[in-house]
Tab-separated table of C-alpha atoms and ligand atoms in Angstrom:
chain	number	residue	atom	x	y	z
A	1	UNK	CA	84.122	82.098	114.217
A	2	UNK	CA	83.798	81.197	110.753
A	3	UNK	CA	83.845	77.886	109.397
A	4	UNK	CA	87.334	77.749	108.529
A	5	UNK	CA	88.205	77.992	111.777
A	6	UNK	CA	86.411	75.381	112.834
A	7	UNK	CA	87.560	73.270	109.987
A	8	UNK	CA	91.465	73.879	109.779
A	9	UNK	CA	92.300	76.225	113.492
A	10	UNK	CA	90.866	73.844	116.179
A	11	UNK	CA	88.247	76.544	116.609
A	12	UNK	CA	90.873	79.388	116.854
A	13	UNK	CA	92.077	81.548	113.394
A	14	UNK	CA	92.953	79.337	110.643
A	15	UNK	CA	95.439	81.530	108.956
A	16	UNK	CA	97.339	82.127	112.158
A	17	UNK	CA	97.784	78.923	112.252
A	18	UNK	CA	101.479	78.168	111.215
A	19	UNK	CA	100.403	74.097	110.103
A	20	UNK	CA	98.515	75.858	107.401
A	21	UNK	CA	101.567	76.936	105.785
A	22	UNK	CA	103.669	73.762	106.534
A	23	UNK	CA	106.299	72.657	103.256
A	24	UNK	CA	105.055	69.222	103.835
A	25	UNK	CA	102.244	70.183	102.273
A	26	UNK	CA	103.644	70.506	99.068
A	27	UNK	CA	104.686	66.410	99.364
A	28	UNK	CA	101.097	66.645	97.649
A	29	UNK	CA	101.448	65.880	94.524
A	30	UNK	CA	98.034	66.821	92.866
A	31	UNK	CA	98.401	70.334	95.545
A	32	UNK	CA	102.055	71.086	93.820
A	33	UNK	CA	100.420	70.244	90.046
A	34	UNK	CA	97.460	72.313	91.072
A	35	UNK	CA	99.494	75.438	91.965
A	36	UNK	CA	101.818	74.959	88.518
A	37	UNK	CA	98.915	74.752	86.756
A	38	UNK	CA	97.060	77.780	87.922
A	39	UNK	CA	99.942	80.406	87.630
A	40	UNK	CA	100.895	79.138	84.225
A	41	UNK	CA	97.944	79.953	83.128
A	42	UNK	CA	96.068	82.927	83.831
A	43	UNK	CA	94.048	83.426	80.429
A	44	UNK	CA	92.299	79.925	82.142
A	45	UNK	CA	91.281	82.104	84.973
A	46	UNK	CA	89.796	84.720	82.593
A	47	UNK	CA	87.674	81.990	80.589
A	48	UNK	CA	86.308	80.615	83.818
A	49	UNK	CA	84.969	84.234	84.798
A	50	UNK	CA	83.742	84.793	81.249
A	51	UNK	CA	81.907	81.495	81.983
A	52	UNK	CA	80.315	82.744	85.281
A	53	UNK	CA	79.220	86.015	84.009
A	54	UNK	CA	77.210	83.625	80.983
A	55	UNK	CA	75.415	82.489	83.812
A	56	UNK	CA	73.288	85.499	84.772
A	57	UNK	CA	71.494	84.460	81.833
A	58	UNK	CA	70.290	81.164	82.951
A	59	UNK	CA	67.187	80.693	84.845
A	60	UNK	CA	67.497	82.139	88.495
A	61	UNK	CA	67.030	77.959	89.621
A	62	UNK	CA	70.212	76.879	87.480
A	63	UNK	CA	72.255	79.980	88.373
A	64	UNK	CA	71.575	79.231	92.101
A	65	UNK	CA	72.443	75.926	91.841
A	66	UNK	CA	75.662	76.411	89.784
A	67	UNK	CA	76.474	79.131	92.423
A	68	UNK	CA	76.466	77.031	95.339
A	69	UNK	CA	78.415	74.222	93.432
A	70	UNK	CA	81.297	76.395	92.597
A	71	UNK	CA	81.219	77.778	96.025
A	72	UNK	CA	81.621	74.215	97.554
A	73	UNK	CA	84.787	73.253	95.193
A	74	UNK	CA	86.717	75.926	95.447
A	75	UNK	CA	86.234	76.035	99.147
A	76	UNK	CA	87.824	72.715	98.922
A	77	UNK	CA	90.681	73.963	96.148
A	78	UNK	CA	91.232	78.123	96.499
A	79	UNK	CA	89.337	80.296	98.133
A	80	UNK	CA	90.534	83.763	99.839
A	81	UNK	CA	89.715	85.390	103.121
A	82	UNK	CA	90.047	88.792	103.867
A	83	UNK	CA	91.938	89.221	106.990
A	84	UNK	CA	93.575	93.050	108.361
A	85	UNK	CA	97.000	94.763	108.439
A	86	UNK	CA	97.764	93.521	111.867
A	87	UNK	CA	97.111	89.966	111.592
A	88	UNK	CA	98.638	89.976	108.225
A	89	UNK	CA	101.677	91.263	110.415
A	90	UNK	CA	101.585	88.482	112.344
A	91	UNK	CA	101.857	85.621	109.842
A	92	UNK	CA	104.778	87.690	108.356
A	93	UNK	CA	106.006	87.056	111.985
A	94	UNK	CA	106.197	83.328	111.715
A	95	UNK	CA	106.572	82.357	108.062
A	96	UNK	CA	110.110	82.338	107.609
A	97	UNK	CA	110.161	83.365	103.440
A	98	UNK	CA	108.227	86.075	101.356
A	99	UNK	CA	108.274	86.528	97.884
A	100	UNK	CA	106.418	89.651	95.901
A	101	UNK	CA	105.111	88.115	92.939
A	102	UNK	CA	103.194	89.190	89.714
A	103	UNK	CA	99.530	88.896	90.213
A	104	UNK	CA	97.534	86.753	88.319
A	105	UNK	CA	94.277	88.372	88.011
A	106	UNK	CA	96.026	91.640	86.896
A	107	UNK	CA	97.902	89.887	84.362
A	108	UNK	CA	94.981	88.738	82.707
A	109	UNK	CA	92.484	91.238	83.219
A	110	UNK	CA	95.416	94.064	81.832
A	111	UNK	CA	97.886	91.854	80.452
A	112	UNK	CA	100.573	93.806	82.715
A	113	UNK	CA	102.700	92.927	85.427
A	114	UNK	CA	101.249	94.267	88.696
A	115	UNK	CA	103.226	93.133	92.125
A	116	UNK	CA	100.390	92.846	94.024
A	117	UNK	CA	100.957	89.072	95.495
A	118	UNK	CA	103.193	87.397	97.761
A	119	UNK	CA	104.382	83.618	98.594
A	120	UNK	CA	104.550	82.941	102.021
A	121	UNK	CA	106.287	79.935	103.095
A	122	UNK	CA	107.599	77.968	106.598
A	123	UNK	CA	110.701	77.186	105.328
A	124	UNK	CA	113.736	79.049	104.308
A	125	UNK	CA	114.457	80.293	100.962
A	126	UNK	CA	110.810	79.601	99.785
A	127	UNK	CA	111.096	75.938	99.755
A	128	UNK	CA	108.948	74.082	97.736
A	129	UNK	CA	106.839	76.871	96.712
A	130	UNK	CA	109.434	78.656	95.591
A	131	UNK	CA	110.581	75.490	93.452
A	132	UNK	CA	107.157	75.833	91.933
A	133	UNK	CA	107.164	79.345	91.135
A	134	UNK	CA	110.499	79.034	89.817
A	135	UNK	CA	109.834	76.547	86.981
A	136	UNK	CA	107.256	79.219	85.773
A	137	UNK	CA	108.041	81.156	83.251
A	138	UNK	CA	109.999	83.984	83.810
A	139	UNK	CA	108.524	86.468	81.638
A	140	UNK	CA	105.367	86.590	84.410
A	141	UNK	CA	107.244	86.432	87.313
A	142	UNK	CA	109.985	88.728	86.860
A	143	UNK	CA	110.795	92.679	86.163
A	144	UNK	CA	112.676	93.590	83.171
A	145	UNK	CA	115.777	94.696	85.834
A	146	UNK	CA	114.777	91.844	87.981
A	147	UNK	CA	116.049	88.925	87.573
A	148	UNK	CA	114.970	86.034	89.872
A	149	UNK	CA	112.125	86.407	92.455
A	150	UNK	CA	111.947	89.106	94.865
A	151	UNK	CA	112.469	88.152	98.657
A	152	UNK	CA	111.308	90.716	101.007
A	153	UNK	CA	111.899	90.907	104.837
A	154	UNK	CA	108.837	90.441	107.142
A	155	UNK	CA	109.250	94.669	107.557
A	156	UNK	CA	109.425	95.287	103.625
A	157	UNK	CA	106.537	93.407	103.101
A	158	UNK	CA	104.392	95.256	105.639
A	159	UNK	CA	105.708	98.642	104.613
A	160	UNK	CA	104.609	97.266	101.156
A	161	UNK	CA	101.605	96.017	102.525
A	162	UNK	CA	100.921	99.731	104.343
A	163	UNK	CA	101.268	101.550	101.083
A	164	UNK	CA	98.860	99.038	98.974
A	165	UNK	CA	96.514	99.894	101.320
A	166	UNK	CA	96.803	103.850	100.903
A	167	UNK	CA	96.144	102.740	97.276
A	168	UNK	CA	92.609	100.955	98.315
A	169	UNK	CA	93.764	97.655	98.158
A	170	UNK	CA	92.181	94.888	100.749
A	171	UNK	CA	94.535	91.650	102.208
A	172	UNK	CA	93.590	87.947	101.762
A	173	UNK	CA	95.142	85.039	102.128
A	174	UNK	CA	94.351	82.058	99.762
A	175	UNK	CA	94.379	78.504	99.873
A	176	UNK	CA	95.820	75.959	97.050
A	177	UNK	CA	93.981	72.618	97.950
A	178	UNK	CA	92.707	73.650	101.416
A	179	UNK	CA	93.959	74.269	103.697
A	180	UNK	CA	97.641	75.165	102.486
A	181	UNK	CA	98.041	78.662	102.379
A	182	UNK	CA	100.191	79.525	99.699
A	183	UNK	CA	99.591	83.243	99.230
A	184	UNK	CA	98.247	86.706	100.080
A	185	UNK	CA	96.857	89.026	97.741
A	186	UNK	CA	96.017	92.779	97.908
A	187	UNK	CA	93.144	92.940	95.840
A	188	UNK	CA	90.368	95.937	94.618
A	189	UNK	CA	87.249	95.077	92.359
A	190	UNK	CA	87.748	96.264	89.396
A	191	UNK	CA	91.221	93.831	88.633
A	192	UNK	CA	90.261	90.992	91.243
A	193	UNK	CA	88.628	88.226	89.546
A	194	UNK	CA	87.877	86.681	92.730
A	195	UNK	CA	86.270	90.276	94.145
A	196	UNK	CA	84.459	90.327	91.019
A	197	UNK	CA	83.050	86.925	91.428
A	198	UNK	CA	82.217	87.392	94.733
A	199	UNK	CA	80.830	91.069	95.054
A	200	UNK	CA	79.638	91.399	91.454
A	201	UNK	CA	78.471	87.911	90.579
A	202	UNK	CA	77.392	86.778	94.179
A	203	UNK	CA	78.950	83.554	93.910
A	204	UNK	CA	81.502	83.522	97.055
A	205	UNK	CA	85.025	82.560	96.539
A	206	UNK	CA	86.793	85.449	98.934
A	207	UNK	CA	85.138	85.091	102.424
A	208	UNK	CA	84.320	88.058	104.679
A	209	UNK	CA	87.112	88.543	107.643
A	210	UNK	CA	87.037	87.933	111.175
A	211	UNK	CA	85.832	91.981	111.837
A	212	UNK	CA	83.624	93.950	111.246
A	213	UNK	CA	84.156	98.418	110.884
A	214	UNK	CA	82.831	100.872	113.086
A	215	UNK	CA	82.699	104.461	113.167
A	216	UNK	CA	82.483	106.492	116.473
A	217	UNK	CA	80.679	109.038	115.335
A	218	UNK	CA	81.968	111.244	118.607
A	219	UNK	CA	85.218	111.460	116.476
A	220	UNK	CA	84.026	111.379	112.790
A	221	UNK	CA	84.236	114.770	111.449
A	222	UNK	CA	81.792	114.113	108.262
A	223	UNK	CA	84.711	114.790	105.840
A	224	UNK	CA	84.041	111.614	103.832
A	225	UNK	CA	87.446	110.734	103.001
A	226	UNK	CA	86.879	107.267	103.772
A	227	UNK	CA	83.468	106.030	101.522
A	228	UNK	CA	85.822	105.974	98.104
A	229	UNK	CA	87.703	103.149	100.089
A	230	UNK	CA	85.015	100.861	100.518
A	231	UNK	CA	84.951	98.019	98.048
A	232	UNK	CA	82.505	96.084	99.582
A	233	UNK	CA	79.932	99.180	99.761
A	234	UNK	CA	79.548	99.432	103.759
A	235	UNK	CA	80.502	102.869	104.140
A	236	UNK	CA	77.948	105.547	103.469
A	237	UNK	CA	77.472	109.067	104.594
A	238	UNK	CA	74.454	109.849	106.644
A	239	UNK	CA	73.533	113.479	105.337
A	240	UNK	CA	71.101	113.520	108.873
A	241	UNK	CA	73.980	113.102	111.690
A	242	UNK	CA	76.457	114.484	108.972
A	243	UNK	CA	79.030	111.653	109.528
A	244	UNK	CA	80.245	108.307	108.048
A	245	UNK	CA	78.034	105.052	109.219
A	246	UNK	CA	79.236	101.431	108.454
A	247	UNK	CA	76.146	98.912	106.774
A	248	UNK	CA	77.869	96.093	109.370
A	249	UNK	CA	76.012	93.219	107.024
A	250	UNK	CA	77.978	93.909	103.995
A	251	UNK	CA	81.683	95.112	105.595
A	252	UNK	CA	84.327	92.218	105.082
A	253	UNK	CA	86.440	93.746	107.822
A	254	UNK	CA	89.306	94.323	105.805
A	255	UNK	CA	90.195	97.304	107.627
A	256	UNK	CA	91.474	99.621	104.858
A	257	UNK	CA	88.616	102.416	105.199
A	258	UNK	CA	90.694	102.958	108.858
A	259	UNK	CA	93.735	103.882	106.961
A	260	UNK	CA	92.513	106.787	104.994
A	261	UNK	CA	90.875	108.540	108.360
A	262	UNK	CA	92.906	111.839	109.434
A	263	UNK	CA	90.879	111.616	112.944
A	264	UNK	CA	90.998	107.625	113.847
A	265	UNK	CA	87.140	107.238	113.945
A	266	UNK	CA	86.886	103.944	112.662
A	267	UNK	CA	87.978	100.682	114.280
A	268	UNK	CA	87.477	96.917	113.837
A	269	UNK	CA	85.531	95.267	116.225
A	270	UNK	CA	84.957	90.860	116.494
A	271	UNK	CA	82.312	90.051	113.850
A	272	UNK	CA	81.367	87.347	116.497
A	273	UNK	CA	80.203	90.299	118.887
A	274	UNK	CA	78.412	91.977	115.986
A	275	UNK	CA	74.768	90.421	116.387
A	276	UNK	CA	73.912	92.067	112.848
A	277	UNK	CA	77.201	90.340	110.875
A	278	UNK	CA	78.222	87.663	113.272
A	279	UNK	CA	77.417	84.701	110.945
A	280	UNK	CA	77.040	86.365	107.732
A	281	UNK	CA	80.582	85.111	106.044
B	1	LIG	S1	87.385	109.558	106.995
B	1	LIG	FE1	87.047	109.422	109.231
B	1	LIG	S2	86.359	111.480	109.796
B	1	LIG	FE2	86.138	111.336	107.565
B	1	LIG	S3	84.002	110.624	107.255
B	1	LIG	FE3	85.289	108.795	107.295
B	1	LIG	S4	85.199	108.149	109.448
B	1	LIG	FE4	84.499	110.257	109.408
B	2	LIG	S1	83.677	99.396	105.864
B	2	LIG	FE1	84.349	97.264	106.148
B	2	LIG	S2	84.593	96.430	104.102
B	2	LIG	FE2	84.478	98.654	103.886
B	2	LIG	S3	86.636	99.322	103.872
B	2	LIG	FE3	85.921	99.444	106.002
B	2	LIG	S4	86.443	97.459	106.945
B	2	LIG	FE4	86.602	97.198	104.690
Protein backbone atom coordinates (compact mmCIF):
# COMPACT_ATOMS: atom_id res chain seq x y z
CA UNK A 1 0.00 0.00 0.00
CA UNK A 2 1.59 3.06 -1.01
CA UNK A 3 1.66 6.13 0.83
CA UNK A 4 -1.16 7.73 -0.75
CA UNK A 5 -3.24 5.36 0.46
CA UNK A 6 -2.40 5.75 3.67
CA UNK A 7 -2.55 9.46 3.41
CA UNK A 8 -5.91 10.20 1.46
CA UNK A 9 -7.87 6.18 1.30
CA UNK A 10 -7.99 5.30 5.06
CA UNK A 11 -5.44 2.66 4.11
CA UNK A 12 -7.53 1.37 1.12
CA UNK A 13 -6.92 2.91 -2.80
CA UNK A 14 -6.89 6.55 -2.84
CA UNK A 15 -8.15 7.06 -6.30
CA UNK A 16 -11.10 4.77 -5.75
CA UNK A 17 -11.96 6.79 -3.37
CA UNK A 18 -14.98 8.94 -4.63
CA UNK A 19 -14.09 12.03 -1.68
CA UNK A 20 -11.05 12.49 -3.80
CA UNK A 21 -13.01 13.78 -6.56
CA UNK A 22 -15.63 15.70 -4.44
CA UNK A 23 -16.82 19.48 -6.23
CA UNK A 24 -16.39 20.86 -2.83
CA UNK A 25 -13.08 20.74 -3.41
CA UNK A 26 -13.00 23.28 -5.84
CA UNK A 27 -14.60 25.85 -2.87
CA UNK A 28 -10.63 26.10 -2.70
CA UNK A 29 -9.77 28.99 -3.87
CA UNK A 30 -5.89 28.81 -4.27
CA UNK A 31 -6.85 24.73 -5.72
CA UNK A 32 -9.34 26.45 -8.49
CA UNK A 33 -6.44 29.38 -9.25
CA UNK A 34 -3.91 26.61 -9.27
CA UNK A 35 -5.70 24.51 -11.94
CA UNK A 36 -6.46 27.95 -14.19
CA UNK A 37 -3.14 28.68 -13.94
CA UNK A 38 -1.54 25.48 -15.02
CA UNK A 39 -3.68 24.79 -18.22
CA UNK A 40 -3.32 28.35 -19.36
CA UNK A 41 -0.10 27.94 -19.54
CA UNK A 42 1.71 25.11 -20.81
CA UNK A 43 4.98 26.85 -22.28
CA UNK A 44 5.40 27.30 -18.05
CA UNK A 45 5.46 23.59 -17.89
CA UNK A 46 8.12 23.38 -20.65
CA UNK A 47 10.49 26.04 -18.85
CA UNK A 48 10.22 24.15 -15.60
CA UNK A 49 11.51 20.85 -17.42
CA UNK A 50 14.14 22.85 -19.29
CA UNK A 51 15.06 23.89 -15.70
CA UNK A 52 15.32 20.26 -14.38
CA UNK A 53 17.26 18.92 -17.20
CA UNK A 54 20.00 22.16 -16.23
CA UNK A 55 20.31 20.31 -13.23
CA UNK A 56 22.24 17.21 -14.32
CA UNK A 57 24.93 19.61 -14.43
CA UNK A 58 25.12 20.51 -10.86
CA UNK A 59 27.09 18.63 -8.41
CA UNK A 60 25.51 15.08 -7.72
CA UNK A 61 24.92 16.71 -3.73
CA UNK A 62 22.78 19.76 -5.13
CA UNK A 63 20.98 17.68 -7.78
CA UNK A 64 19.97 15.19 -5.00
CA UNK A 65 18.86 17.64 -2.88
CA UNK A 66 16.85 19.67 -5.47
CA UNK A 67 15.40 16.22 -6.48
CA UNK A 68 13.94 15.34 -3.31
CA UNK A 69 12.59 18.98 -2.82
CA UNK A 70 10.61 18.97 -5.96
CA UNK A 71 9.47 15.54 -5.20
CA UNK A 72 8.01 16.70 -1.78
CA UNK A 73 5.98 19.83 -3.38
CA UNK A 74 4.49 18.47 -6.00
CA UNK A 75 3.43 15.52 -3.97
CA UNK A 76 1.65 18.13 -2.07
CA UNK A 77 0.36 20.13 -5.50
CA UNK A 78 0.27 17.43 -8.73
CA UNK A 79 1.61 14.40 -8.89
CA UNK A 80 0.29 11.28 -11.10
CA UNK A 81 -0.09 7.62 -10.35
CA UNK A 82 -0.25 5.05 -12.71
CA UNK A 83 -3.17 2.92 -12.06
CA UNK A 84 -4.70 -0.07 -14.88
CA UNK A 85 -7.60 -0.35 -17.37
CA UNK A 86 -9.85 -1.95 -14.87
CA UNK A 87 -9.62 0.29 -12.04
CA UNK A 88 -9.63 3.18 -14.35
CA UNK A 89 -13.09 1.49 -15.26
CA UNK A 90 -14.17 1.75 -12.06
CA UNK A 91 -13.77 5.45 -11.26
CA UNK A 92 -15.53 6.00 -14.67
CA UNK A 93 -18.20 3.99 -12.70
CA UNK A 94 -18.76 6.54 -10.02
CA UNK A 95 -17.74 9.96 -11.32
CA UNK A 96 -20.75 11.18 -12.78
CA UNK A 97 -18.96 13.67 -15.79
CA UNK A 98 -16.01 13.08 -18.30
CA UNK A 99 -14.57 15.40 -20.50
CA UNK A 100 -11.67 14.49 -23.31
CA UNK A 101 -9.49 17.33 -23.22
CA UNK A 102 -6.30 18.60 -25.07
CA UNK A 103 -3.23 17.51 -23.30
CA UNK A 104 -0.94 19.76 -21.93
CA UNK A 105 2.34 18.18 -22.21
CA UNK A 106 1.65 17.43 -25.94
CA UNK A 107 0.76 20.86 -26.57
CA UNK A 108 3.92 22.09 -25.52
CA UNK A 109 6.30 19.55 -26.32
CA UNK A 110 4.59 19.56 -30.26
CA UNK A 111 2.63 22.56 -30.14
CA UNK A 112 -0.47 20.33 -31.41
CA UNK A 113 -3.61 19.37 -30.05
CA UNK A 114 -3.45 15.75 -28.86
CA UNK A 115 -6.79 14.37 -26.87
CA UNK A 116 -5.04 12.43 -24.66
CA UNK A 117 -6.65 13.81 -21.16
CA UNK A 118 -9.82 13.70 -19.45
CA UNK A 119 -11.73 15.71 -16.50
CA UNK A 120 -13.37 13.61 -14.24
CA UNK A 121 -15.78 15.10 -11.95
CA UNK A 122 -18.65 14.02 -9.05
CA UNK A 123 -21.04 16.22 -10.20
CA UNK A 124 -23.12 16.57 -13.24
CA UNK A 125 -22.24 18.48 -16.22
CA UNK A 126 -18.56 18.89 -15.02
CA UNK A 127 -19.29 21.24 -12.30
CA UNK A 128 -16.77 23.37 -11.17
CA UNK A 129 -14.08 21.89 -13.13
CA UNK A 130 -15.73 22.26 -16.01
CA UNK A 131 -16.31 26.10 -15.09
CA UNK A 132 -12.55 26.18 -14.95
CA UNK A 133 -11.77 24.61 -18.09
CA UNK A 134 -14.29 26.60 -19.72
CA UNK A 135 -12.86 30.09 -19.05
CA UNK A 136 -9.68 28.71 -20.85
CA UNK A 137 -9.11 29.59 -23.95
CA UNK A 138 -10.73 27.90 -26.53
CA UNK A 139 -8.18 27.63 -29.08
CA UNK A 140 -6.44 24.70 -26.61
CA UNK A 141 -9.34 23.10 -25.62
CA UNK A 142 -11.33 22.69 -28.60
CA UNK A 143 -11.26 20.97 -32.31
CA UNK A 144 -11.61 23.10 -35.25
CA UNK A 145 -15.36 21.19 -35.80
CA UNK A 146 -15.71 21.11 -32.11
CA UNK A 147 -17.08 23.53 -30.51
CA UNK A 148 -17.42 23.34 -26.68
CA UNK A 149 -15.85 20.48 -24.61
CA UNK A 150 -16.32 16.96 -25.37
CA UNK A 151 -18.46 14.85 -22.82
CA UNK A 152 -18.03 11.23 -23.17
CA UNK A 153 -20.10 8.40 -21.51
CA UNK A 154 -18.34 6.21 -18.86
CA UNK A 155 -18.32 3.39 -22.06
CA UNK A 156 -16.79 5.98 -24.67
CA UNK A 157 -14.22 6.83 -22.48
CA UNK A 158 -13.07 3.26 -21.82
CA UNK A 159 -13.39 2.26 -25.45
CA UNK A 160 -11.17 5.42 -25.81
CA UNK A 161 -9.18 4.43 -23.07
CA UNK A 162 -8.81 0.61 -24.75
CA UNK A 163 -7.56 2.00 -28.00
CA UNK A 164 -4.85 4.54 -26.31
CA UNK A 165 -3.58 1.68 -24.92
CA UNK A 166 -3.14 -0.39 -28.31
CA UNK A 167 -1.22 2.85 -29.12
CA UNK A 168 1.32 2.30 -25.95
CA UNK A 169 -0.10 4.74 -23.88
CA UNK A 170 -0.09 4.13 -19.82
CA UNK A 171 -3.25 5.62 -17.37
CA UNK A 172 -2.70 8.01 -14.40
CA UNK A 173 -4.64 9.92 -12.50
CA UNK A 174 -3.35 13.33 -11.16
CA UNK A 175 -3.89 15.45 -8.36
CA UNK A 176 -4.38 19.49 -8.38
CA UNK A 177 -3.53 20.43 -4.67
CA UNK A 178 -3.66 16.89 -3.20
CA UNK A 179 -5.64 15.11 -2.92
CA UNK A 180 -8.35 16.37 -5.54
CA UNK A 181 -8.20 14.39 -8.45
CA UNK A 182 -8.94 16.38 -11.28
CA UNK A 183 -7.71 14.29 -14.20
CA UNK A 184 -6.39 11.18 -15.96
CA UNK A 185 -3.87 11.15 -18.50
CA UNK A 186 -2.68 8.50 -21.03
CA UNK A 187 0.78 9.24 -21.23
CA UNK A 188 4.18 7.61 -23.22
CA UNK A 189 7.81 9.06 -22.65
CA UNK A 190 8.72 10.66 -25.30
CA UNK A 191 5.57 13.59 -25.04
CA UNK A 192 5.00 13.16 -21.13
CA UNK A 193 6.80 15.74 -19.30
CA UNK A 194 5.98 14.13 -16.17
CA UNK A 195 7.33 10.46 -17.64
CA UNK A 196 10.24 12.31 -18.69
CA UNK A 197 10.90 13.76 -15.35
CA UNK A 198 10.37 10.80 -13.68
CA UNK A 199 11.98 7.95 -15.87
CA UNK A 200 14.57 10.14 -17.60
CA UNK A 201 15.51 12.66 -14.95
CA UNK A 202 14.87 10.41 -11.80
CA UNK A 203 13.14 12.99 -9.99
CA UNK A 204 9.55 11.29 -9.21
CA UNK A 205 6.45 13.13 -9.97
CA UNK A 206 4.26 9.99 -11.57
CA UNK A 207 4.29 7.20 -8.88
CA UNK A 208 4.50 3.48 -9.70
CA UNK A 209 0.83 1.66 -9.50
CA UNK A 210 -0.62 -0.62 -7.14
CA UNK A 211 0.74 -3.91 -9.51
CA UNK A 212 3.23 -5.23 -10.57
CA UNK A 213 3.49 -7.59 -14.41
CA UNK A 214 4.12 -11.08 -14.69
CA UNK A 215 4.68 -13.39 -17.38
CA UNK A 216 3.79 -17.17 -17.14
CA UNK A 217 6.23 -18.34 -19.08
CA UNK A 218 4.02 -21.82 -19.52
CA UNK A 219 1.98 -19.57 -21.95
CA UNK A 220 4.55 -17.06 -23.40
CA UNK A 221 5.36 -18.10 -26.81
CA UNK A 222 8.78 -15.92 -27.12
CA UNK A 223 7.22 -13.81 -29.94
CA UNK A 224 8.22 -10.51 -28.30
CA UNK A 225 5.37 -8.51 -29.25
CA UNK A 226 5.10 -7.08 -25.96
CA UNK A 227 8.94 -5.48 -24.99
CA UNK A 228 8.20 -2.31 -27.57
CA UNK A 229 5.32 -1.59 -25.00
CA UNK A 230 7.27 -1.15 -22.05
CA UNK A 231 7.95 2.43 -21.13
CA UNK A 232 9.28 1.88 -17.96
CA UNK A 233 11.94 -0.80 -19.37
CA UNK A 234 10.69 -4.03 -17.32
CA UNK A 235 10.13 -6.21 -20.12
CA UNK A 236 13.07 -7.99 -21.65
CA UNK A 237 13.51 -11.12 -23.62
CA UNK A 238 15.50 -13.88 -22.09
CA UNK A 239 17.35 -15.38 -25.27
CA UNK A 240 18.11 -18.64 -22.59
CA UNK A 241 14.30 -19.78 -21.79
CA UNK A 242 13.36 -17.99 -25.16
CA UNK A 243 10.43 -16.02 -23.58
CA UNK A 244 9.49 -12.55 -22.19
CA UNK A 245 10.58 -11.96 -18.28
CA UNK A 246 9.33 -8.85 -16.29
CA UNK A 247 12.47 -6.80 -14.14
CA UNK A 248 9.48 -6.57 -11.20
CA UNK A 249 11.73 -3.50 -9.55
CA UNK A 250 11.28 -1.18 -12.37
CA UNK A 251 7.44 -2.21 -13.76
CA UNK A 252 4.88 0.61 -12.72
CA UNK A 253 2.06 -1.86 -13.20
CA UNK A 254 0.37 0.00 -15.72
CA UNK A 255 -0.78 -2.99 -17.38
CA UNK A 256 -0.50 -2.04 -21.08
CA UNK A 257 2.31 -4.72 -22.06
CA UNK A 258 -0.99 -7.28 -21.29
CA UNK A 259 -2.84 -5.68 -24.07
CA UNK A 260 -0.55 -6.31 -26.92
CA UNK A 261 -0.21 -10.31 -25.94
CA UNK A 262 -2.04 -12.65 -28.64
CA UNK A 263 -1.67 -15.63 -25.91
CA UNK A 264 -2.68 -13.81 -22.39
CA UNK A 265 0.72 -14.59 -20.68
CA UNK A 266 1.03 -11.66 -18.71
CA UNK A 267 -1.05 -10.59 -15.72
CA UNK A 268 -0.91 -8.05 -12.86
CA UNK A 269 -0.35 -9.29 -9.64
CA UNK A 270 -0.52 -6.91 -5.88
CA UNK A 271 2.84 -5.09 -5.72
CA UNK A 272 2.26 -5.62 -1.90
CA UNK A 273 2.72 -9.52 -2.52
CA UNK A 274 5.75 -8.83 -4.72
CA UNK A 275 8.67 -9.07 -2.02
CA UNK A 276 11.10 -7.65 -4.86
CA UNK A 277 8.71 -4.30 -5.71
CA UNK A 278 6.45 -4.19 -2.74
CA UNK A 279 7.74 -0.82 -1.38
CA UNK A 280 9.61 0.46 -4.23
CA UNK A 281 6.93 3.37 -5.39
S1 LIG B 1 3.64 -10.78 -26.22
FE1 LIG B 1 3.01 -12.45 -24.82
S2 LIG B 1 3.68 -14.31 -25.87
FE2 LIG B 1 4.77 -12.61 -26.86
S3 LIG B 1 6.73 -12.47 -25.72
FE3 LIG B 1 5.31 -11.05 -24.73
S4 LIG B 1 4.42 -12.28 -23.07
FE4 LIG B 1 5.35 -13.72 -24.48
S1 LIG C 1 6.10 -4.57 -17.64
FE1 LIG C 1 5.09 -3.30 -16.07
S2 LIG C 1 5.60 -1.19 -16.59
FE2 LIG C 1 6.09 -2.44 -18.38
S3 LIG C 1 4.23 -2.31 -19.67
FE3 LIG C 1 4.02 -4.15 -18.39
S4 LIG C 1 2.90 -3.50 -16.54
FE4 LIG C 1 3.65 -1.61 -17.58
Amino acid sequence: MCEFCLQHGEGKKWYLQAKNYADDLLSDLSRRRFIKNFLADPDALAREVRDIERLNKMPGFIRDLVSRLITRKMKKIHFGQIVPIEEIEQIFGFVQTIVRVACICRQANLGQEKRYCYGVSLAPNGGRFAQILQDLDESFLTGPNLPGMEVLSPEEALAAFKSHELEGLCHSVWTFHTPFIGGICNCDRSDCMAMQCTVTQGIPVMFRGEYVAQVDPDLCVGCRDCLRFCQFGALAYSAANQKAVVDQRWCYGCGVCRSTCKKAAIHLKERRAVPVAANLW
